[in-house]
mmCIF file of C-alpha atoms in Angstrom:
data_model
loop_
_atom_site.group_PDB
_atom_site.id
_atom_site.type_symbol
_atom_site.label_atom_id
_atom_site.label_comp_id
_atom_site.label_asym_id
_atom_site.label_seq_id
_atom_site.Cartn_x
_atom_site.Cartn_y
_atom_site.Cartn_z
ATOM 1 C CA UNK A 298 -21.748 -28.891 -20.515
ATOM 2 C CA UNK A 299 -19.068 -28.806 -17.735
ATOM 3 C CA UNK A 300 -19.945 -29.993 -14.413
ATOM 4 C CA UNK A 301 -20.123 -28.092 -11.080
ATOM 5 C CA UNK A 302 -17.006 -30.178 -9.972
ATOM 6 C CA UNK A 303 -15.348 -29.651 -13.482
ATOM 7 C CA UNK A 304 -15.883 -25.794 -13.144
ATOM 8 C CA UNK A 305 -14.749 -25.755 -9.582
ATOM 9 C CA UNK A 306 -11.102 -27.932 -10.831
ATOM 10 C CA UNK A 307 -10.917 -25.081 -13.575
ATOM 11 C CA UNK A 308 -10.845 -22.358 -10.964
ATOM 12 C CA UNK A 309 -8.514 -23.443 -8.583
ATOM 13 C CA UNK A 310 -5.831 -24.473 -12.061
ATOM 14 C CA UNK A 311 -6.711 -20.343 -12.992
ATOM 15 C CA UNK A 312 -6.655 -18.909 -9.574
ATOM 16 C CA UNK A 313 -3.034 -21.180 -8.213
ATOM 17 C CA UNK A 314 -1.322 -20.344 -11.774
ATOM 18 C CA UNK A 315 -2.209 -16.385 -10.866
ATOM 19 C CA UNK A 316 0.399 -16.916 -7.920
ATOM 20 C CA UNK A 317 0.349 -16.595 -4.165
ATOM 21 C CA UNK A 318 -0.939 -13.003 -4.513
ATOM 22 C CA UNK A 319 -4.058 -12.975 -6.424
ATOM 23 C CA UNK A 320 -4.869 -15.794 -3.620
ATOM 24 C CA UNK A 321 -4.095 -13.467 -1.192
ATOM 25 C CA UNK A 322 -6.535 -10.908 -2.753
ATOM 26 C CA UNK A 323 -8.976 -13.485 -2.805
ATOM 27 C CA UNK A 324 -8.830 -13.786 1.120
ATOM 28 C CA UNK A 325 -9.749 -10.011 1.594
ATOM 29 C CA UNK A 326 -12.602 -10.843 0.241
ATOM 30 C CA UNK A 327 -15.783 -11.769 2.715
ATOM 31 C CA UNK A 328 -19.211 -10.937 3.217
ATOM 32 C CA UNK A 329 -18.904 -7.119 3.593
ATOM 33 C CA UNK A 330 -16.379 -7.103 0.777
ATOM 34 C CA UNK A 331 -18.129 -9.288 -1.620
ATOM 35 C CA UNK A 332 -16.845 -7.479 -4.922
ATOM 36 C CA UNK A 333 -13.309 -7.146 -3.740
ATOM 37 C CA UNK A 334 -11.691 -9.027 -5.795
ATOM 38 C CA UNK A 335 -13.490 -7.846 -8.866
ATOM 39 C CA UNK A 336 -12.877 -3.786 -7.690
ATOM 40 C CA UNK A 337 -8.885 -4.341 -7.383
ATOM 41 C CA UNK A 338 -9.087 -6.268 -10.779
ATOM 42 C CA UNK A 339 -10.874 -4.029 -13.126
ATOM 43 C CA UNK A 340 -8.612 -0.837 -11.298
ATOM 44 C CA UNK A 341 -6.021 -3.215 -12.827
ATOM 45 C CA UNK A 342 -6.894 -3.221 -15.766
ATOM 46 C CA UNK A 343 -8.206 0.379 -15.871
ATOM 47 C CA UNK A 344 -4.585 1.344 -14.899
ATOM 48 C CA UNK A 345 -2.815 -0.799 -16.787
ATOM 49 C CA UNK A 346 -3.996 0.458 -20.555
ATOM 50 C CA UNK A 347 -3.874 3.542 -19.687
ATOM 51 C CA UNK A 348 -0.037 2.859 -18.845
ATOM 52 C CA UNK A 349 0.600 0.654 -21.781
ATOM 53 C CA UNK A 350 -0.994 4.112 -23.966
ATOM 54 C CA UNK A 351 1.448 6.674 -21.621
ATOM 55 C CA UNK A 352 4.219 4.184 -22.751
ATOM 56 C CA UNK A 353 3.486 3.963 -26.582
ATOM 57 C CA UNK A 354 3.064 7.440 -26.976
ATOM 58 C CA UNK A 355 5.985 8.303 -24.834
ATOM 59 C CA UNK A 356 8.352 6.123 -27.195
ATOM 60 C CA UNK A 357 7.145 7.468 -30.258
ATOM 61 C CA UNK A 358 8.355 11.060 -29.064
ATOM 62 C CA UNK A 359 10.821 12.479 -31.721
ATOM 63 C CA UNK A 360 13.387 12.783 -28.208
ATOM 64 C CA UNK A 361 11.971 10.053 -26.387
ATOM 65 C CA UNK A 362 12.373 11.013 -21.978
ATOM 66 C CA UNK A 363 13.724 7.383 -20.919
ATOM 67 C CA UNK A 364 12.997 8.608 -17.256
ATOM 68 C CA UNK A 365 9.591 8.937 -18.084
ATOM 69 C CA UNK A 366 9.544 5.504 -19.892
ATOM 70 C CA UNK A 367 10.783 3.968 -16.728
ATOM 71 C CA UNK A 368 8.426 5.518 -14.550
ATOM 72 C CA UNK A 369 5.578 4.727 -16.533
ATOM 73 C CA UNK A 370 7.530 0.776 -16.398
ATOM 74 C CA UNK A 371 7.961 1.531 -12.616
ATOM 75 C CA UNK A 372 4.614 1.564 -11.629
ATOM 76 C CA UNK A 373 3.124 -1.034 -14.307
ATOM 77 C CA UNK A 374 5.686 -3.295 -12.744
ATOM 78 C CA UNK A 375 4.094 -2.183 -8.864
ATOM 79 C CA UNK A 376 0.199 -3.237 -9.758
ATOM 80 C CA UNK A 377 1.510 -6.180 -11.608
ATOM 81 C CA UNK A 378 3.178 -7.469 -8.654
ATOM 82 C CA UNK A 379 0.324 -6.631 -5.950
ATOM 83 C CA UNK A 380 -2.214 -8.486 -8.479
ATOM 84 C CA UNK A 381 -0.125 -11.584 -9.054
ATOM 85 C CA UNK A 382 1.078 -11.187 -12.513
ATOM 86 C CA UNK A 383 4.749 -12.316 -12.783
ATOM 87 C CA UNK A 384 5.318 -12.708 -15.849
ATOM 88 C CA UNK A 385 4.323 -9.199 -16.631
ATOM 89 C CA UNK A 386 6.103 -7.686 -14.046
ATOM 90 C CA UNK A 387 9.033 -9.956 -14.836
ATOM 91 C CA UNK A 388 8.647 -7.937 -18.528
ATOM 92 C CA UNK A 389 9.075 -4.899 -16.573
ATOM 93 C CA UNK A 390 12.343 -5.544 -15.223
ATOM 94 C CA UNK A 391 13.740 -6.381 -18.541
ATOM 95 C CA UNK A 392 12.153 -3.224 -19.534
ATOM 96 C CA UNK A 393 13.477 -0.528 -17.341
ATOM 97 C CA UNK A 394 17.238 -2.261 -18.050
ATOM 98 C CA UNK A 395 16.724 -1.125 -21.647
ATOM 99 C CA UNK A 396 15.371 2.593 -20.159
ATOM 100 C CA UNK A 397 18.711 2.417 -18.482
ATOM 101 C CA UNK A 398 20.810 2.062 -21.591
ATOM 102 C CA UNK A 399 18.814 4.300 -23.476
ATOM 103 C CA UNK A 400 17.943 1.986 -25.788
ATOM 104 C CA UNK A 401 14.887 2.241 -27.947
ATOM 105 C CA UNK A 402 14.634 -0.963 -30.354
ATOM 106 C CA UNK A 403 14.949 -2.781 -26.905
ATOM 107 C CA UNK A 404 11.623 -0.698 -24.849
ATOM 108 C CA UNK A 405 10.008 -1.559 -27.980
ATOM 109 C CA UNK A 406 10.278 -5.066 -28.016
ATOM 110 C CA UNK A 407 9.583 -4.796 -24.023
ATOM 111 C CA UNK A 408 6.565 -3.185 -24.914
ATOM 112 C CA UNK A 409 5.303 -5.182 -27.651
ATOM 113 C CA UNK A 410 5.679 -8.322 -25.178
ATOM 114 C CA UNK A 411 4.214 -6.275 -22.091
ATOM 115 C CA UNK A 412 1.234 -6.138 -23.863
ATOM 116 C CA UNK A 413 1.001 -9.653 -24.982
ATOM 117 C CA UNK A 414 1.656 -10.808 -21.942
ATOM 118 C CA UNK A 415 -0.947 -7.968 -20.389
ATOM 119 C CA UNK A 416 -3.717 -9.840 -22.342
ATOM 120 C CA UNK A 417 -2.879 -13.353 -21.453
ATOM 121 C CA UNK A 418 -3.637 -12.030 -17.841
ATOM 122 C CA UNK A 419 -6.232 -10.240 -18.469
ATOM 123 C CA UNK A 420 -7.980 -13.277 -20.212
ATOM 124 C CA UNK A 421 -6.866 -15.651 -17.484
ATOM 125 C CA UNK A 422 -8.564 -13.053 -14.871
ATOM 126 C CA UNK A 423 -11.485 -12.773 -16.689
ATOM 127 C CA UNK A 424 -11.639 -16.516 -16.664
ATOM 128 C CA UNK A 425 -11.484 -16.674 -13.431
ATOM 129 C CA UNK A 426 -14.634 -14.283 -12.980
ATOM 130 C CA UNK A 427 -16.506 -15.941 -15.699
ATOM 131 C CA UNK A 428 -15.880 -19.374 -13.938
ATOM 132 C CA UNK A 429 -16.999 -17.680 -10.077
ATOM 133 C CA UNK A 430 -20.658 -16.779 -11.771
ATOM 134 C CA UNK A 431 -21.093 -19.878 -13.383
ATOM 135 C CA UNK A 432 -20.541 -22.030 -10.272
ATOM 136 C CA UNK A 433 -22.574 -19.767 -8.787
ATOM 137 C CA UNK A 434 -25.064 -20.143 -11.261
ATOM 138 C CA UNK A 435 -24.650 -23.964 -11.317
ATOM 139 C CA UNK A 436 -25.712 -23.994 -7.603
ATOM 140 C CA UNK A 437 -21.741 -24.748 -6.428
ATOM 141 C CA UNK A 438 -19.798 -22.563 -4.035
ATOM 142 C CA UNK A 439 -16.841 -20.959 -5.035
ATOM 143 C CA UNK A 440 -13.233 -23.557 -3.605
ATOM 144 C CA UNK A 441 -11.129 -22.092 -0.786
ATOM 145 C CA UNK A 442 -7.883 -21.991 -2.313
ATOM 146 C CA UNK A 443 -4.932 -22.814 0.532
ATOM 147 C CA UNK B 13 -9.033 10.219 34.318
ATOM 148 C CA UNK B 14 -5.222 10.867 35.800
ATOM 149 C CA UNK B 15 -3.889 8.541 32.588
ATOM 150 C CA UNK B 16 -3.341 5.251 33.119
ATOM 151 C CA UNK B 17 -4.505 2.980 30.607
ATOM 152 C CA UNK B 18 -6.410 -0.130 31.800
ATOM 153 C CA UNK B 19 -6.545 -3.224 29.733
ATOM 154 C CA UNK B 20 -10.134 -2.460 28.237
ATOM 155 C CA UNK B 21 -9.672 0.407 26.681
ATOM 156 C CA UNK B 22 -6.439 -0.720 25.151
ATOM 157 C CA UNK B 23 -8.148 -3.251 23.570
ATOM 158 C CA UNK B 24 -11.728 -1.380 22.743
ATOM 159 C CA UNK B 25 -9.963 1.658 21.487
ATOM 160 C CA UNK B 26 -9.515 2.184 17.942
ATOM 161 C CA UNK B 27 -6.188 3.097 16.332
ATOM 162 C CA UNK B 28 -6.724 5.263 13.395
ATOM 163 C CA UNK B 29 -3.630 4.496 10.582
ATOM 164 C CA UNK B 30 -2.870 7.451 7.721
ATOM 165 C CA UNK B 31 -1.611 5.508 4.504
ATOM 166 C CA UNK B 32 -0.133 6.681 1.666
ATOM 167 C CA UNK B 33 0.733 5.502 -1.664
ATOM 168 C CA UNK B 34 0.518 6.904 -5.302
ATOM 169 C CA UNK B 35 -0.754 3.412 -6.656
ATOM 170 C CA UNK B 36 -4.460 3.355 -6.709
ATOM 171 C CA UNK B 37 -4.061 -0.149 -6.467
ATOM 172 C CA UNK B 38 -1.398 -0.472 -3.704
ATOM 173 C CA UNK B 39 -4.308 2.303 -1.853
ATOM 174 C CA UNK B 40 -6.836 -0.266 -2.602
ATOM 175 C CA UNK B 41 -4.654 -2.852 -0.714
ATOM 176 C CA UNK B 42 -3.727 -1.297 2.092
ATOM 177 C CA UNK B 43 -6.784 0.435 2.704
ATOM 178 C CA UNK B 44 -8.016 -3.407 3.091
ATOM 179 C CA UNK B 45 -5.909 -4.698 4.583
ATOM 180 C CA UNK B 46 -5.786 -2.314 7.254
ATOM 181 C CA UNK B 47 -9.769 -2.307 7.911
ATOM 182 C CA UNK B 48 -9.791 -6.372 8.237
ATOM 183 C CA UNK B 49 -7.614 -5.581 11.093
ATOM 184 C CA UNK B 50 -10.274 -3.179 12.164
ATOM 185 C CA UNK B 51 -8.024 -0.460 12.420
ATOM 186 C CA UNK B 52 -9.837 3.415 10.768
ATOM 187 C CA UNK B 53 -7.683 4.157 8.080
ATOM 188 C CA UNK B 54 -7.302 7.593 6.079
ATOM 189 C CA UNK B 55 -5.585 6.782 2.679
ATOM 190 C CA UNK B 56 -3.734 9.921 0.243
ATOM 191 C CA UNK B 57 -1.977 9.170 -2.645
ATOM 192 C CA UNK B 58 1.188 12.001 -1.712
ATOM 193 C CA UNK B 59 3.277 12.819 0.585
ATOM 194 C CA UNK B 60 2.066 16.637 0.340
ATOM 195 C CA UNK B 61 -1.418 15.376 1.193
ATOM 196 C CA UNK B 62 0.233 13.491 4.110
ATOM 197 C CA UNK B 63 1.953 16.279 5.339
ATOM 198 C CA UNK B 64 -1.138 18.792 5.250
ATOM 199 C CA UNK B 65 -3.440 16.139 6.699
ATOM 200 C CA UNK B 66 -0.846 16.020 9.608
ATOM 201 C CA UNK B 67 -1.484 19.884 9.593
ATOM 202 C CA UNK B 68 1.976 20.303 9.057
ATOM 203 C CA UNK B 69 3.054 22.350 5.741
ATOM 204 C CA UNK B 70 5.231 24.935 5.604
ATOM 205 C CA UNK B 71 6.769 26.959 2.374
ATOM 206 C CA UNK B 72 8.773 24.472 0.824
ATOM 207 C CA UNK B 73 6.075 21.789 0.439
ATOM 208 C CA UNK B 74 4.035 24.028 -0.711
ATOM 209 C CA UNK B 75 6.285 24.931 -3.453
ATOM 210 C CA UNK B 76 6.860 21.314 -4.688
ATOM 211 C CA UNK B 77 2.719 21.032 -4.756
ATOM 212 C CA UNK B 78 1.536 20.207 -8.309
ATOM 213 C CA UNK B 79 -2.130 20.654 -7.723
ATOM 214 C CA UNK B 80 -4.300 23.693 -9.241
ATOM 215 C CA UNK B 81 -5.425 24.957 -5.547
ATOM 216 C CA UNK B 82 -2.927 26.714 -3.079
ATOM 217 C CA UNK B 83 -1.892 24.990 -0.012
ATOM 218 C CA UNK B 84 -2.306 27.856 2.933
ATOM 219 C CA UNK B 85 0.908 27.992 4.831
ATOM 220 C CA UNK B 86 -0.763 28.677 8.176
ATOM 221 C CA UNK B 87 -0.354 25.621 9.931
ATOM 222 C CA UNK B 88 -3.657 23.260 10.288
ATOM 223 C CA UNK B 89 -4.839 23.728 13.918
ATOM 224 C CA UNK B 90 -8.048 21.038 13.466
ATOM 225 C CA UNK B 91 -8.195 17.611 15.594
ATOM 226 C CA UNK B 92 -6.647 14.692 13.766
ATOM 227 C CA UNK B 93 -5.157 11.992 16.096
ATOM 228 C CA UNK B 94 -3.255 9.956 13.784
ATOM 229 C CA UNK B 95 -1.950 6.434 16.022
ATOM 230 C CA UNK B 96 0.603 5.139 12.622
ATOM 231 C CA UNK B 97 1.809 6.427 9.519
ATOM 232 C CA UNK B 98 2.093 3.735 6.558
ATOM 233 C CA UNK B 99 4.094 4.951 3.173
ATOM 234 C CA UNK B 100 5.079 4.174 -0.291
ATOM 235 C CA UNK B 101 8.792 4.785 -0.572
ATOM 236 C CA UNK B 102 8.935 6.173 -4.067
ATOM 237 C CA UNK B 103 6.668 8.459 -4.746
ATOM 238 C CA UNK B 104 6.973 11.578 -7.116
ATOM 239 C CA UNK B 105 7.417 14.970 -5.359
ATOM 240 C CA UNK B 106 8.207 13.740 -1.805
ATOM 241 C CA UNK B 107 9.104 10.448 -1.288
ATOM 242 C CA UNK B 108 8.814 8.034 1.987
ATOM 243 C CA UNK B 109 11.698 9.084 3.307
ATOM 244 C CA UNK B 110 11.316 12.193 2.820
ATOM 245 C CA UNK B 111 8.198 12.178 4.164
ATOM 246 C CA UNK B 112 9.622 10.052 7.368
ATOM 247 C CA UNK B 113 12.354 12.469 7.978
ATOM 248 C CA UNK B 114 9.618 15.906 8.133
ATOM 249 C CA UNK B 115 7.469 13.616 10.790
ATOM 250 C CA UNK B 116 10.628 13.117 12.633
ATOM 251 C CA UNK B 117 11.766 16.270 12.437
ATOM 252 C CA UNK B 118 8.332 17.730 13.829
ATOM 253 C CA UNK B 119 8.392 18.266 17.243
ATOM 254 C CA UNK B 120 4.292 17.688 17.379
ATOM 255 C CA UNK B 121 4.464 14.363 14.746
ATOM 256 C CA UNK B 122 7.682 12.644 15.811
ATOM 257 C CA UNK B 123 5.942 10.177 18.186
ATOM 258 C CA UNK B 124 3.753 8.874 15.602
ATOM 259 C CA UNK B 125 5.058 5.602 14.450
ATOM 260 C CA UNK B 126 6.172 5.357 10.770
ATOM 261 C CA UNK B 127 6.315 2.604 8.518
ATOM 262 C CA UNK B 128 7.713 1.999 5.002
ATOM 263 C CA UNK B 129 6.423 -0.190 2.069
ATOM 264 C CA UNK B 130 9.077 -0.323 -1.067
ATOM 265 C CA UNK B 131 8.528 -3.160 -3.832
ATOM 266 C CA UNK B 132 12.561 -2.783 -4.234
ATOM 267 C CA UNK B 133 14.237 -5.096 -1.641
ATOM 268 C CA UNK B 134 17.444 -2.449 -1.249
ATOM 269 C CA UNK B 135 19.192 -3.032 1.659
ATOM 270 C CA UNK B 136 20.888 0.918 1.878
ATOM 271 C CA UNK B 137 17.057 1.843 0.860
ATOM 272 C CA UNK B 138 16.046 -0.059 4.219
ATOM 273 C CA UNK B 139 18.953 0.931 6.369
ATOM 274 C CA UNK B 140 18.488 4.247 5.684
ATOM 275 C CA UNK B 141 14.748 4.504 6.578
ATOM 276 C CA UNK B 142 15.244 2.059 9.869
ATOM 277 C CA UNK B 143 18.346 4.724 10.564
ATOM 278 C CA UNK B 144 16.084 7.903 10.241
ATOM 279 C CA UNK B 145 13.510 5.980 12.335
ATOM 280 C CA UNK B 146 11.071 4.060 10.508
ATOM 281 C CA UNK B 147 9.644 1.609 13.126
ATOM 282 C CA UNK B 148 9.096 -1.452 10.151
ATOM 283 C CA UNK B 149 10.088 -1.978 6.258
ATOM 284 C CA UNK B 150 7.545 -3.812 4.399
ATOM 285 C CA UNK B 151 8.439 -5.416 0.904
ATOM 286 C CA UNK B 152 5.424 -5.334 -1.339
ATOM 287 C CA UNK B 153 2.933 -6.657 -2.077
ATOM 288 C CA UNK B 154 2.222 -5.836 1.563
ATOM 289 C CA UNK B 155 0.662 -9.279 3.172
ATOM 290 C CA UNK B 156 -1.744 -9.715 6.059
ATOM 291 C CA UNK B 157 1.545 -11.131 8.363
ATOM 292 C CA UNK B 158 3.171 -7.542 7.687
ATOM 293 C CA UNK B 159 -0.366 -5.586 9.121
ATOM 294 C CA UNK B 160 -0.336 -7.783 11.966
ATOM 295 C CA UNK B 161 3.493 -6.258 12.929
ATOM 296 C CA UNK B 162 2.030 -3.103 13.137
ATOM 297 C CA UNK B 163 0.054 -3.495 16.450
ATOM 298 C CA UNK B 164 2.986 -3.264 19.395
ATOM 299 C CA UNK B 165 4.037 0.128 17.042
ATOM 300 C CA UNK B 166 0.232 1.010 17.871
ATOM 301 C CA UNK B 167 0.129 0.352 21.530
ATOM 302 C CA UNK B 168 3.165 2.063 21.730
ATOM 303 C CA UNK B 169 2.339 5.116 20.347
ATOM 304 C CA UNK B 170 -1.224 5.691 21.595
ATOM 305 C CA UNK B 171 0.189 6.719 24.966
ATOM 306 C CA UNK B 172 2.662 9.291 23.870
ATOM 307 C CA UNK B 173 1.563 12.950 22.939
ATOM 308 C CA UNK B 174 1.117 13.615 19.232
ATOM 309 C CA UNK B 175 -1.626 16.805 19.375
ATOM 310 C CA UNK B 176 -0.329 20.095 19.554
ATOM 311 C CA UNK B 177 -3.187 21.213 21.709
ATOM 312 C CA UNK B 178 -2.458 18.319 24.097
ATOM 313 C CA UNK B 179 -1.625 19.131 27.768
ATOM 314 C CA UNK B 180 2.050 17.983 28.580
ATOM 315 C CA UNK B 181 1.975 17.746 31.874
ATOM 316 C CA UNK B 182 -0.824 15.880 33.152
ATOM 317 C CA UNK B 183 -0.096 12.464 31.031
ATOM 318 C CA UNK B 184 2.836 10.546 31.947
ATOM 319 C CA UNK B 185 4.098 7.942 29.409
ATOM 320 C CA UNK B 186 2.175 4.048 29.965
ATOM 321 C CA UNK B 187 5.196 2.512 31.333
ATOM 322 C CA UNK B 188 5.515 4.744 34.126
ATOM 323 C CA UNK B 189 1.919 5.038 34.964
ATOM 324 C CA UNK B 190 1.273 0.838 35.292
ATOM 325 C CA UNK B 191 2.712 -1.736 37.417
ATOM 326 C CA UNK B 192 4.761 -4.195 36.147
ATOM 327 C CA UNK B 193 2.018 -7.281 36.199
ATOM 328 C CA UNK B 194 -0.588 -4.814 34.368
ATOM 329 C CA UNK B 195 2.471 -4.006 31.422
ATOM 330 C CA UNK B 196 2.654 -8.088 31.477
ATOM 331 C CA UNK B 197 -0.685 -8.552 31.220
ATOM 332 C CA UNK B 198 -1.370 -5.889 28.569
ATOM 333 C CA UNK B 199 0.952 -7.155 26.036
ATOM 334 C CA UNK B 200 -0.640 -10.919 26.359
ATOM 335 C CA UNK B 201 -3.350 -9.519 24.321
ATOM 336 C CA UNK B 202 -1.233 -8.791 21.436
#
């Protein structure tokens, strides 16, 4: 059974690995914003399946519209940044390079690694949640992160 | 009231920001942002909304409009005192600049500040929007530092005439109206 202190350590490794941005989020957050965090998270995620499905579908076309490819990528690449996720977004820049050239085998490897990457932040993020309640829980208060 | 501004209503008075972006999440954010620096903010997620929120749209807007209800082309004669206009750059249908270039072109909207937020660092991007009068470029993810910028635009703006049912003549702009020390004085609070 983890400690309070242990807990606490594990948040601020999740939280500083998520990059200066998701820290940044976390600072919006005060007493008349209390779910904040949480609200900008789960629009995340909300958003970002429904992208990843726009962008399977829309390379399985028979004539597959590269524009639309990219501006599906466009945008993923947009929330990924705000939220903190740099390794996805990084994914997205490789991406729309192969949208560029047209080239298929190449969006579909993006994509295949997009969403691997998409659910190693997703996890992390909902590690971070699941670690907030249990400190909470635990009678600890959730570490300032600089 | 003959319109000079004293230093407590500058800083009592509330400065009411119009933001748009297409990103719910970017909205999210800026919305946010923008309320933790206690300014009222209105967020749409086009440029079309923008523009008829602004009570300005005309024919050709309302041809590029994707939504199921018409736009009416008679121009939008109800009270809305926007102090600062904050925008997405790209943005189907009409983008930032876009957007930024109508506002500047409209002889009742082209006092209100503008600002643009691209997550592409392009330097002819940012030229051109500085160029065609965009007061500030922000690079997203927008921070906290960039929303604190915004607040000379504000002051700025709140004395200048941006209602088309506003009186011309009575107002003068602030700079005229106060005395040098007052100007001084204002801007310490900043």
């Amino acid at each position: 059974m983890a400690t309070v202190g242990q807990l606490q350590k594990q948040f601020v490794d999740f939280s500083t690995s998520l990059y200066r941005e998701f820290i940044q989020l976390q600072k919006l957050q005060d007493e008349s914003n209390p779910d904040f965090v949480f609200e900008v998270v789960s629009l995340f995620f909300e958003d970002s399946e429904k992208l990843l499905n726009n962008l399977a579908i829309a390379l399985q076309q028979q004539v597959v519209d590269f524009k639309q490819v990219d501006a599906h990528v466009h945008q993923f690449k947009g929330s990924s940044s705000s939220i903190g996720a740099h390794r996805v977004k990084n994914m997205c820049v490789a991406f729309r390079n192969f949208c560029e050239e047209k080239n298929l085998d190449g969006c579909l490897r993006c994509l295949q690694q997009i969403n691997h990457e998409y659910c190693l932040v997703k996890n992390k993020l909902e590690n971070v949640f699941r670690l907030e309640r249990q400190i909470l829980e635990a009678g600890g208060t959730i570490p300032l992160i600089a | 009231m003959n319109g000079i501004i004293t230093n407590a209503e500058t800083t009592t008075m509330q400065f009411h920001v119009l933001a748009v972006d297409d990103s719910v999440i970017d909205r999210k954010l800026i919305e946010r942002l923008l309320k933790t620096s206690s300014y009222q903010v209105t967020v749409v997620d086009s440029g079309v909304k923008a523009l008829e929120y602004l009570g300005l749209v005309d024919d050709e807007i309302a041809n590029t409009n994707t939504d199921s209800n018409p736009i009416s082309t008679i121009k939008n004669h109800h009270e809305v005192e926007v102090n600062l206009i904050i925008t997405d750059y790209c943005m189907p249908g009409i983008n930032g600049y876009d957007l930024l270039r109508k506002i500047k072109e409209s002889t009742t909207l082209k006092n209100i500040p503008v600002v643009i937020m691209s997550s592409e660092n392009i330097p002819s991007r940012i030229n051109n929007c500085l160029e065609q009068g965009a007061e500030e470029f922000f690079l997203k993810p927008v921070k906290q530092s960039d929303v604190n910028k915004l607040k000379p635009h504000l002051m700025r703006g709140k004395g200048k005439e941006n209602q088309p049912n506003f009186v011309v003549n009575k107002r003068k702009p602030m700079a005229e109206c106060l005395s040098p020390d007052r100007i001084r004085t204002k801007y310490n609070y900043i």
